[in-house]
Amino acid sequence: MSAFCSYLRCAPAAHVARLTKDRFAMSCLLVLALGLSGRALATDPTHEWCPRPSSGGVVAEPEDLRSQNGVLRVDLTLHDFREKDGSVRYCYLLHDGAQSPTLRLHPGDLLILHLTDRLVAYETAVGGANALPGHGAPVAGAPAPAPAMNMTMHMQPASSDPCTRGAMSPVATNIHFHGMTVPPVCHEDDVLKTSILPSDPPFEYRFRIPKNEPPGLYWYHPHIHGFTEPAVLGGASGALIVEGIERANPALAGLPERVLVIRDQDLLNPNAPPSKSEPVVPKLFIDHDGDSANNGTGFGLPAKDLSVNFVPVPYPDYPPARIMMRPGERQLWRVLNASAITYLNLAVLFRGAPQQLGIVGIDGVPLHYGGSPAPPIVWVDHIGLPPAGRAEFVVNGPPLGVPALLVTRTVDTGPGGENDPNRTLASIIARSDAPEPRSVLQSHPKPLPPPTQPWLGDVQPVRVRKLYFSEKLQNPNDPTSAVEFYLTVDGQTPKPFDPNSTMPNIVVKQGTVEDWIIENRSPELHAFHIHQLHFELVAWNGVPVHEPFLRDTVNVPYYSSRMLTYPSVRLRMDFRDPNTVGTFVFHCHLLDHEDAGMMGTIRVEPAAAPLPALPTGPESNNVHP
Ligand SMILES: [Cu+2]
């Protein structure tokens, strides 16, 4: 526990409500052939794309697509569908109608992914659909207002080349391979310029999984600035597994494995009264985004519903999805928090009692990896996952007849955050005839080669930078005015991410290691993520921590006016891999924040290249090592 009590790294859970602001089934068989007929369906406004299972259903595994002879070829089509309540579903669809397949490759394998953009419906639903009546919310079915950003500033004339187009529009898309250390270039993992439109032919992603990519759970999702949240909230996400975790941790050999993708979505029953089984909570507050604000009790209307492999678990009764297991069976669970804004705090309960979960990997990396002094497995009774975080852990199934639940406990997102109450996710049902998971880890794994470079935690950083999250009311005198979101390099001027800027916020040298202190100067949680690399958390609120494993996303605790200093995390950033060379982004992974500008860019220069001359002026501070 000691090493992991900070994994969730949330602010203290128990606090009174102190609201400082009064503001705010996979039945896609119709799509069997996506040739001409798919094209015709795509323009048919009555066709219901992206069908979803009913609540209370059995949690089916996503379809597995496995590389063969070192190559995985995938054809995905991205669809959207606007529901009657105004919310929009999104899905990555295969020709056979399956949604959001799990891509499984080995280090060194080639991925060739053809992506077709068939987005049509989103334009009329920008602004979210679960804003509530009586709070200035859009009327269901009516065109909603634009989000709190100037979208027109990002609308550029469409070039003919998706690689340089950079167009950020509601029907544009691209893919970010979250957590992978593949180069930030077009056709690989670039999100700054790559912009695919419905008028384009299938766009090819083509890259090799690096031979040194840690084995574990990664994921893919669209990353068009200004429009990432609606797509991910709508379900545009899927898992990518780099095979071989049992090579890093032989204790896992032969275990069945289960992929659980937990997504958030607009509330199915936003106007329903709370369940009578819950305590009465203070008056409902709605935040600027139209979401239910944190009330600090652990109960009440959540900001978003959750789903487990697309089986919804809606407010107010949270009917659990169903996970079937053989009695007492030990499995490896690979859990992805693919939520747009929702934090998870997972626990498994038998007869209401928390069970031990054996964490073996975080954010795609085995705990004991790359020379890390971490033990290969750490047993805990709850696991915090910020949006985009992943945890791979060993679960021992319940004995026959023992009621068991997968739950997420409340997360205190801060006085400015969204409400994230206690809720059930799934019943775990022990049955002798439960089907086995589709995948089983190798029984006799060949050990991974030894690390070729020192453990990140043992490398002296060449410098320390400070960045900070902050929020500002557009009109400080009007508490109902929109909030602006910034992620600022200390010394630079806070401003929303500018997709047209060619000046990176930070320039570093490949081959180096730096320490970044990320402060939170706002009254809500943020989740710091950087593309292309992993980092180690080395201090929490200025106090060194011993958590010698890698992450790509980390929670940053919220600020309250009672605090004497801003909360912070200190991260050891690893720019040693040559694949990090190029320009890419770091941002908050609460995607409404990212869309509203909480993002910056970094350029990693080749090790041999000289650094450019220092620009002058107040914004040049800390730009160069
Ligand atoms: Cu944020």
Short mmCIF file of C-alpha atoms and ligand atoms in Angstrom, two decimals, residues 343 469 471 485-486 520 522 524-528 587-594 598, ligand 1:
data_model
loop_
_atom_site.label_atom_id
_atom_site.label_comp_id
_atom_site.label_asym_id
_atom_site.label_seq_id
_atom_site.Cartn_x
_atom_site.Cartn_y
_atom_site.Cartn_z
CA TYR A 343 -11.74 9.58 -12.80
CA PHE A 469 -2.46 24.35 -14.79
CA GLU A 471 -8.21 28.53 -15.07
CA PHE A 485 -8.07 26.74 -19.40
CA TYR A 486 -4.30 27.08 -19.53
CA ASN A 520 -2.17 22.95 -10.15
CA SER A 522 -7.02 25.68 -10.09
CA GLU A 524 -10.16 21.02 -9.67
CA LEU A 525 -8.10 17.98 -10.60
CA HIS A 526 -6.19 17.81 -13.87
CA ALA A 527 -4.49 14.82 -15.48
CA PHE A 528 -1.11 15.61 -17.02
CA HIS A 587 -1.94 18.45 -22.11
CA CYS A 588 -4.63 17.83 -19.54
CA HIS A 589 -6.41 14.56 -20.32
CA LEU A 590 -9.75 15.86 -19.08
CA LEU A 591 -10.65 16.38 -22.67
CA ASP A 592 -12.98 19.35 -22.26
CA HIS A 593 -9.99 21.11 -20.72
CA GLU A 594 -7.72 20.05 -23.54
CA MET A 598 -5.04 23.28 -21.72
CU CU B 1 -7.77 19.43 -16.77
#
